[in-house]
Structure formats: C-alpha cells, structure tokens
Short mmCIF file of C-alpha atoms in Angstrom, two decimals:
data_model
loop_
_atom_site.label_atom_id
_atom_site.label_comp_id
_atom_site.label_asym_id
_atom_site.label_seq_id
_atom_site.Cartn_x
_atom_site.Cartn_y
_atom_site.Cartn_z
CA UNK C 1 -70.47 110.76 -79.16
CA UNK C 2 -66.98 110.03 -77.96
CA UNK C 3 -64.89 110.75 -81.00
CA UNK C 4 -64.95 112.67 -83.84
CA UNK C 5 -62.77 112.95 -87.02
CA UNK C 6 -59.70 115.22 -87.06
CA UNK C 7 -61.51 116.54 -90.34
CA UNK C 8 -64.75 117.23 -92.03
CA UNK C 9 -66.10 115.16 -95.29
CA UNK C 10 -65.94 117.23 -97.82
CA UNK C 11 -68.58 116.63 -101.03
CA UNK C 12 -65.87 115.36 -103.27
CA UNK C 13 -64.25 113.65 -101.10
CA UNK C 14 -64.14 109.64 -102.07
CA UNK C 15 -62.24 108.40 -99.00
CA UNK C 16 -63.10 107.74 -95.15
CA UNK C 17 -59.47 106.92 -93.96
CA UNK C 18 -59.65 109.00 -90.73
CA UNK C 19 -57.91 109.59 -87.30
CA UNK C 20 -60.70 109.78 -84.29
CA UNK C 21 -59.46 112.09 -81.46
CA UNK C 22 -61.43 112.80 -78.44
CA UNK C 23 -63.87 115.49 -78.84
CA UNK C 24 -62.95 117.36 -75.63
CA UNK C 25 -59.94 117.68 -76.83
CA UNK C 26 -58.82 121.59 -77.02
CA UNK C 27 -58.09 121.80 -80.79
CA UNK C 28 -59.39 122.87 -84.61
CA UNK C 29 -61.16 119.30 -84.41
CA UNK C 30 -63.46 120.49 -81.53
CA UNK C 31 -64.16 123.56 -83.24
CA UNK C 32 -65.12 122.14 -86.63
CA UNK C 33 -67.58 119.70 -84.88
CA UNK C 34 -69.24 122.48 -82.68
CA UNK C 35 -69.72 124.65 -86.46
CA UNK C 36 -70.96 121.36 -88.10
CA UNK C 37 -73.09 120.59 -85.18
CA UNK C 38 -74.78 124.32 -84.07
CA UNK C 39 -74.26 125.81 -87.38
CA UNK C 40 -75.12 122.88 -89.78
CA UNK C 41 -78.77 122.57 -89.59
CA UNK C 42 -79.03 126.54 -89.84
CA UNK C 43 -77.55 126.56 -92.73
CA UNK C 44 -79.60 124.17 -94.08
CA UNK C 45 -82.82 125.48 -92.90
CA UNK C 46 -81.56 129.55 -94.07
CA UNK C 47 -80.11 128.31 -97.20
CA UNK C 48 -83.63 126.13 -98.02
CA UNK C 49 -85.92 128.84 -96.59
CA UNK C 50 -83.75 131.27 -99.49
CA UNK C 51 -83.96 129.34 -102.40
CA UNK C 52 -87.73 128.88 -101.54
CA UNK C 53 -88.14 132.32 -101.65
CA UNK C 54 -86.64 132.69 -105.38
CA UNK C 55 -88.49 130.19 -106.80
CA UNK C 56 -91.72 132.01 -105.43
CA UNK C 57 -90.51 135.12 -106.89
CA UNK C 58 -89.50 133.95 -110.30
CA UNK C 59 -93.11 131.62 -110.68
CA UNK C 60 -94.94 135.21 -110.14
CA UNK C 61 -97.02 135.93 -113.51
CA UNK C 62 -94.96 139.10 -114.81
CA UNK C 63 -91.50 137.04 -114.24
CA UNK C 64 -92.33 133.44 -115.72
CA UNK C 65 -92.64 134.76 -119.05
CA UNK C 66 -88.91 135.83 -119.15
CA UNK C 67 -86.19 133.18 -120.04
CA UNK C 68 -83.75 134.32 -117.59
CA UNK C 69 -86.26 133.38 -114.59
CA UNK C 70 -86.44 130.23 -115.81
CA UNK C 71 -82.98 129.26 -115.83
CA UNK C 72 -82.88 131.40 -111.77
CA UNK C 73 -85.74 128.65 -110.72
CA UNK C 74 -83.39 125.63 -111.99
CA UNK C 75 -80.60 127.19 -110.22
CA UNK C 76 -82.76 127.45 -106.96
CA UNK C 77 -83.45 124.04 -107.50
CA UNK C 78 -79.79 122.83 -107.88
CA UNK C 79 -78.55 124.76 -105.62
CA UNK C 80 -80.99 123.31 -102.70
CA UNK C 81 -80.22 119.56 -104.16
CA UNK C 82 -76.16 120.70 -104.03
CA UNK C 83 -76.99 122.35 -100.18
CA UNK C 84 -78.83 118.72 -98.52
CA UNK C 85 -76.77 116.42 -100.81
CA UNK C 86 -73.42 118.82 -98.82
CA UNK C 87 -74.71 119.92 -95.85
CA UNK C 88 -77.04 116.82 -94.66
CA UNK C 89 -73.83 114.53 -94.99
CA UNK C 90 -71.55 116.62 -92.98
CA UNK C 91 -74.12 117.42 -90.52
CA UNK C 92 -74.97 113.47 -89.78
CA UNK C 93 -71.39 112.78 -89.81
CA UNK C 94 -70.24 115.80 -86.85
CA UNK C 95 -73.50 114.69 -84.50
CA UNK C 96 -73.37 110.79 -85.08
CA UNK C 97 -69.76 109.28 -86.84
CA UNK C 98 -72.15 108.01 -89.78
CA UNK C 99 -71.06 108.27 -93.28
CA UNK C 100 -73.95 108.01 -95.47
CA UNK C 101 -72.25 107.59 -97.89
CA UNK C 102 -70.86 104.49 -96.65
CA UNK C 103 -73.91 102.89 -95.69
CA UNK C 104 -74.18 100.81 -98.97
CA UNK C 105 -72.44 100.24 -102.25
CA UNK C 106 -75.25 101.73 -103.46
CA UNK C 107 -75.13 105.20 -101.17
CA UNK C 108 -71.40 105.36 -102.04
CA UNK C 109 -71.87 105.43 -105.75
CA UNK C 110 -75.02 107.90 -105.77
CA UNK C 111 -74.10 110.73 -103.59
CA UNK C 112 -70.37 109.94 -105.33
CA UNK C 113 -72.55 111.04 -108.47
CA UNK C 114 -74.50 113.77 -107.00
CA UNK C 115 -72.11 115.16 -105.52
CA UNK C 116 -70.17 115.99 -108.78
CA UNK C 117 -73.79 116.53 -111.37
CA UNK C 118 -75.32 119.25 -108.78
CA UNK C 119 -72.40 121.29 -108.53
CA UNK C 120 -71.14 121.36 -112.45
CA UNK C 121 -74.95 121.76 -113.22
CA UNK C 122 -75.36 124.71 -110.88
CA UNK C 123 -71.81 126.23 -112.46
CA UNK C 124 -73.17 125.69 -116.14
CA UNK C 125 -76.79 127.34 -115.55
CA UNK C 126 -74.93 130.11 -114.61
CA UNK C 127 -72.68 129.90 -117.60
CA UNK C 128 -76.40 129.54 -119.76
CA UNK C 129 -77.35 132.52 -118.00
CA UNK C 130 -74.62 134.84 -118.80
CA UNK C 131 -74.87 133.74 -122.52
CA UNK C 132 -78.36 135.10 -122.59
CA UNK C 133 -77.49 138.60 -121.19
CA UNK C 134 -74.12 138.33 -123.94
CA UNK C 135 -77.11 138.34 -126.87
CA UNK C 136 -79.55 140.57 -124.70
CA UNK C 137 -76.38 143.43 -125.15
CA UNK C 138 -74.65 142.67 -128.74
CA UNK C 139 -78.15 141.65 -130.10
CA UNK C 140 -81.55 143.36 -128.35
CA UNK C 141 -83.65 143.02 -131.07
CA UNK C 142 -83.34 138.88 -131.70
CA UNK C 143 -82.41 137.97 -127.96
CA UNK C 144 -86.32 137.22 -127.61
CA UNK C 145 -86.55 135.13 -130.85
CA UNK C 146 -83.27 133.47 -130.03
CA UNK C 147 -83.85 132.79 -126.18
CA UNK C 148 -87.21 131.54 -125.80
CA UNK C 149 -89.03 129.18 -123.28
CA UNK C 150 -88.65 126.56 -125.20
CA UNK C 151 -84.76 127.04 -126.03
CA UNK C 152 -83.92 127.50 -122.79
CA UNK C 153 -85.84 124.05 -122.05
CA UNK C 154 -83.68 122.46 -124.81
CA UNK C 155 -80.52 124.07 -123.66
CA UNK C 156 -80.61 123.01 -119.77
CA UNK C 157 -81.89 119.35 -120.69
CA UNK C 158 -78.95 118.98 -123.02
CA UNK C 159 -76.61 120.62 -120.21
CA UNK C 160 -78.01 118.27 -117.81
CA UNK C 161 -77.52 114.87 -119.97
CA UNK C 162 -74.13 116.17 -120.88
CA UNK C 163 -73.26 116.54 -117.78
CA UNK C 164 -75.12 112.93 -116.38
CA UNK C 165 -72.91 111.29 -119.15
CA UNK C 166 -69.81 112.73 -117.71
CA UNK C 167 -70.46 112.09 -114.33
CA UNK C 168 -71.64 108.61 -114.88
CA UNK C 169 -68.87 107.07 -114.37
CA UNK C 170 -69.19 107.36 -110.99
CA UNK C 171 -71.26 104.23 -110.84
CA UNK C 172 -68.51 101.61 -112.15
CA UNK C 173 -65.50 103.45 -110.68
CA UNK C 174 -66.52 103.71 -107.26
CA UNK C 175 -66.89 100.78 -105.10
CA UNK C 176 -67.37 100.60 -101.32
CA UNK C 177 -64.39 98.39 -99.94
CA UNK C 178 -63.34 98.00 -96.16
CA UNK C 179 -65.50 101.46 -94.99
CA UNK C 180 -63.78 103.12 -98.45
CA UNK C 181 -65.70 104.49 -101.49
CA UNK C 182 -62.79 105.37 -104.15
CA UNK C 183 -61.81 103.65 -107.12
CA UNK C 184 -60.87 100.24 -105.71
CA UNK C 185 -60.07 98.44 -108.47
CA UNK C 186 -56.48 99.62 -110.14
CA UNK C 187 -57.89 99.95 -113.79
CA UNK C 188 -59.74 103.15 -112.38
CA UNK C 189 -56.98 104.74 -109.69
CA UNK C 190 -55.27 106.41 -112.60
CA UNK C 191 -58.31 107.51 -114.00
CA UNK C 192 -59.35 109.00 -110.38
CA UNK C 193 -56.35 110.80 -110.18
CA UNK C 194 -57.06 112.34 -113.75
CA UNK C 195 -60.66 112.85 -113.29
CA UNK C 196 -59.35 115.61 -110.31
CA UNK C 197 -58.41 117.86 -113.11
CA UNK C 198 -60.98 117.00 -115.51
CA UNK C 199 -63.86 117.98 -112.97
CA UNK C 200 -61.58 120.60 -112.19
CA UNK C 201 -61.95 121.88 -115.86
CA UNK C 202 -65.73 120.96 -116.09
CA UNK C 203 -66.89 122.28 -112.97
CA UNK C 204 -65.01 125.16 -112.85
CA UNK C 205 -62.39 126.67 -114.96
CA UNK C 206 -64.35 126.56 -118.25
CA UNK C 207 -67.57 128.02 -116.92
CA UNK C 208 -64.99 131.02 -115.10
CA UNK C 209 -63.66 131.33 -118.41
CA UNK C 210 -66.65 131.49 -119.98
CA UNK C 211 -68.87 133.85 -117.66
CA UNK C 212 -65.17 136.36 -117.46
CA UNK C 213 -65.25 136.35 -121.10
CA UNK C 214 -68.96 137.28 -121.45
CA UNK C 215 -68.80 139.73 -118.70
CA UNK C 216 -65.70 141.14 -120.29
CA UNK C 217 -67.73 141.79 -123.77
CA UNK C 218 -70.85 143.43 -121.86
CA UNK C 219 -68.89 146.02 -120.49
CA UNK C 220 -66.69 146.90 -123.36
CA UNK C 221 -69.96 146.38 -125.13
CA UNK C 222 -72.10 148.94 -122.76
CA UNK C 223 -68.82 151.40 -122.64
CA UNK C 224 -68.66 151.69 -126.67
CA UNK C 225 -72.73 152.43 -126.40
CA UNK C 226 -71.97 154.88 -124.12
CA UNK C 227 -69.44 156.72 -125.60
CA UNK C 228 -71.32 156.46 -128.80
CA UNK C 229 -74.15 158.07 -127.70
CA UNK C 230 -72.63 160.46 -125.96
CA UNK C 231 -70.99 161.56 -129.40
CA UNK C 232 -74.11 161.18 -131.22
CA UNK C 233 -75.72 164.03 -128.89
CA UNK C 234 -72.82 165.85 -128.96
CA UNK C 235 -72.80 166.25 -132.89
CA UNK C 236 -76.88 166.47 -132.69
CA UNK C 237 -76.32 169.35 -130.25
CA UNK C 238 -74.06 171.14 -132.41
CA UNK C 239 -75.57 170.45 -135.97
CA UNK C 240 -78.68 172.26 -133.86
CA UNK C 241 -76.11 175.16 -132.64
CA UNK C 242 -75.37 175.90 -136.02
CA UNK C 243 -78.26 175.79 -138.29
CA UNK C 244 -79.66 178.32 -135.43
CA UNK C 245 -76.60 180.80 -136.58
#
C-alpha cells in the first residue's frame, strides 16, 4: 500500500475526509499504521481468546446459578462484539485503505449503529452490575429474591431495547454520500452535532455517575458495618468484664 491516512478511524467517527501521505514518510502517521498493522490483529486475537475464557468460567455449574455471572457473560459478549466491530475496521483500514464502513449505504448505517449500541450496552451492564452489589450490601437478606435469573433477564433485555431505540436513529440520519457516512441531509446536521453530547451523557457520564454513586454507598455502607461491629464487641467484651467482677 502506497498511502495511508494521516489518522486512524476511530468507532464513532462518521466521516472519511482524509489527507493520504506516503507511508515511508518519517512521522506519527507511520507509526500509527505499523501499531494498527503488527499490533491490530493481536489485539484482536488476546482480547477474543480473554473474553472466551470468562464466559467458560462464568457457564461452570457452581457460577451460573449466581445473577452477577450472568450479567459478566453478556459483558464478555459485548465486549467481543464492541472489540471486532473496533478493532476489525481499523485493522482493514491500516493494511488495505478500505473503509468498511463505506462499502455500502447499508455498511455505513450498521456499523454507524453498532458502533454506538455495543459500547453504551457494555457501559450499562456494568451500571446493572453495580446495582446488584448496592442491594447485595444495604439489603443481604432480599438481594436473592430481588435479583434473580429471571430479573436480570428482564433487566438487560429492557437495557438493550432502550438502548436499540436510542441508537436507531442511526439508520435515517446517516447516509453514505461522495465516500462520506454523516448526516447528509441538513434536517439531521444539527441533530448530529447534539447527539455528540447526548451519547456523551448515555454512554458515559450517567453510568460514571451512577457506578461512583453506588460505589460511594458500599463503602460508607461497609465502613458504618465495621465500626458497628467493632462497637458491638467492644460493649459485649465489657458487659462480659463486668458481670465476671
């Protein structure tokens, strides 16, 4: 390959308007091809061989029967779809100059989608995740009653159709246009522009917020348990101290 872009495709990126520059050219260019092109496809294969390992470990017999490993072998899932749907794009773009994504109307407005669903879908597992160990600290005793296989069934398919209905727009918005996908018609540029923050809030702010606030109450949670039972035994020890005298 003669050229190569002056900068990776990122996943969320909608545009292809790029400057070619020779790749023996002594600059970052060179260097971002030569990671895309060595490193890529070890990535893929490490980050694959990985989340085939969790799923194995969460499917053994004493693990499946435990919410939390449930939601883990989703995430594996996800995370693999959000790794090829990332990775293979990039990688086929730094050893050959093609796109995928602009190989059809079609391409451009699915991996558009996928792009944005795999990555707030792995973010919001984790956010269902750190709810369950919130009610497995503040409330032991119904956590199993409250979190059970088929709740956490019912609470990652609604997740997942939520966030399908968000993302959906993706397939009227986008259009491929002179080797483009973006919003090409100007009823949906502002609304590009605005969906930036709004995936910005989906995807990531609100499930920060969310997993900082839960972590936040676990260990103020597990610090007042402490300290309470360290009182507790204190005041059993000397109750015992003085009935002895």
């Amino acid at each position: 390959m003669d050229t190569i872009t002056n900068r990776t495709l990122s996943s969320n990126e909608t545009s292809s308007n790029v400057t070619t520059i020779n790749i023996l050219d002594p600059n970052t260019s060179k260097l971002t091809y030569n990671i895309w092109l060595h490193g890529g496809i070890f990535l893929i294969v490490l980050g694959t061989i990985g989340n085939s390992l969790s799923l194995a470990v969460m499917m053994r017999k004493n693990l499946r029967r435990h919410t939390t490993a449930l939601y883990l072998m989703v995430l594996a899932v996800v995370d693999t779809a959000v790794l090829y749907n990332w990775f293979v794009r990039n990688w086929t773009y730094a050893i050959s100059g093609i796109d995928t994504r602009l190989l059809s109307v079609a391409s451009c407005k699915i991996h558009t989608f996928c792009s944005y669903f795999f990555v707030d879908f792995e973010s919001w597992i984790l956010v269902l995740v750190s709810f369950e160990r919130l009610f497995a600290v503040f409330a032991p005793h119904r956590v199993r009653n409250i979190f059970t296989k088929k709740s956490a069934i019912i609470q990652i398919t609604a997740t997942g159709v939520f966030l399908v209905i968000v993302n959906l727009h993706f397939f009227w918005t986008q259009d491929l246009e002179n080797g483009v996908c973006d919003a090409i018609e100007r009823r949906y540029m502002y609304f590009s522009r605005v969906w930036n923050w709004i995936d910005f809030v989906i995807c990531s702010f609100a499930p920060f917020a969310v997993m900082l606030s839960s972590n936040v109450a676990i260990i103020t949670r597990l610090v007042y348990l402490q300290k309470t039972k360290k009182q507790s035994s204190t005041n059993k020890r000397n109750n015992t101290m003085t009935l002895t005298l």
